[in-house]
Amino acid sequence: MPRYDFRCRTCGDTFELSRPMAESSAPARCPAGHEDTVKLLSTVAVGGTASAPAPRASGGGGGCCGGGCCG
């Protein structure tokens, strides 16, 4: 279930709520009971590495200069 960040305008507290996406825009009450809250924009951090397949070492075919189209 997605988590949404909110900030209370009354006390300044920032808090998270887990709720279905269908309820993402529903009003939220802060843990102190205040109703004047605003949903914050969240950022997503993605880590890891990506790798492309290694080029083939065979000399035949491939890109423009390897395929004989450069003249």
Coordinates of C-alpha atoms in Angstrom, one line a residue:
M1 CA 0.0 0.0 0.0
P2 CA 1.4 3.4 -0.9
R3 CA 2.6 5.8 1.8
Y4 CA 1.8 9.5 1.6
D5 CA 3.5 12.4 3.5
F6 CA 1.5 15.1 5.1
R7 CA 2.3 18.3 7.0
C8 CA 0.1 19.8 9.7
R9 CA -0.4 23.6 9.2
T10 CA -1.4 24.0 12.8
C11 CA 1.5 22.4 14.6
G12 CA 4.0 21.9 11.8
D13 CA 4.3 18.1 12.3
T14 CA 5.2 16.0 9.3
F15 CA 3.8 12.5 9.2
E16 CA 3.1 9.5 6.9
L17 CA 0.0 7.6 6.2
S18 CA -0.4 4.3 4.4
R19 CA -3.7 4.3 2.4
P20 CA -5.0 3.0 -0.9
M21 CA -4.4 5.1 -4.0
A22 CA -8.1 5.7 -4.3
E23 CA -7.9 7.6 -1.0
S24 CA -4.7 9.5 -1.8
S25 CA -6.5 12.9 -1.9
A26 CA -8.7 12.3 1.1
P27 CA -8.3 14.7 4.1
A28 CA -5.8 13.5 6.8
R29 CA -5.8 14.3 10.5
C30 CA -2.4 14.8 12.1
P31 CA -1.4 12.6 15.1
A32 CA -2.1 15.6 17.4
G33 CA -5.7 15.7 16.1
H34 CA -5.5 18.8 13.9
E35 CA -7.4 18.7 10.6
D36 CA -5.6 21.5 8.7
T37 CA -3.1 19.3 6.8
V38 CA -1.6 19.4 3.4
K39 CA -0.3 16.4 1.3
L40 CA 3.4 16.8 0.4
L41 CA 5.0 15.8 -2.9
S42 CA 7.1 12.8 -2.4
T43 CA 10.3 11.9 -4.2
V44 CA 11.4 8.4 -5.1
A45 CA 15.0 7.3 -4.8
V46 CA 16.1 4.5 -7.0
G47 CA 19.5 2.9 -6.5
G48 CA 21.5 0.2 -8.1
T49 CA 23.4 -0.1 -11.4
A50 CA 22.4 -0.9 -14.9
S51 CA 24.6 -2.5 -17.4
A52 CA 24.4 -2.9 -21.2
P53 CA 25.4 -6.1 -22.8
A54 CA 29.0 -6.3 -23.8
P55 CA 29.7 -5.7 -27.5
R56 CA 30.5 -8.9 -29.4
A57 CA 34.1 -9.3 -30.3
S58 CA 33.5 -10.9 -33.8
G59 CA 34.6 -8.5 -36.5
G60 CA 31.6 -9.1 -38.8
G61 CA 28.7 -6.7 -39.1
G62 CA 27.2 -4.3 -36.7
G63 CA 27.3 -0.6 -36.8
C64 CA 27.8 1.6 -39.8
C65 CA 31.6 1.4 -40.1
G66 CA 31.6 -2.3 -39.2
G67 CA 29.0 -3.2 -41.8
G68 CA 30.7 -1.7 -44.8
C69 CA 28.3 1.2 -45.4
C70 CA 31.0 4.0 -44.9
G71 CA 32.6 3.3 -48.2

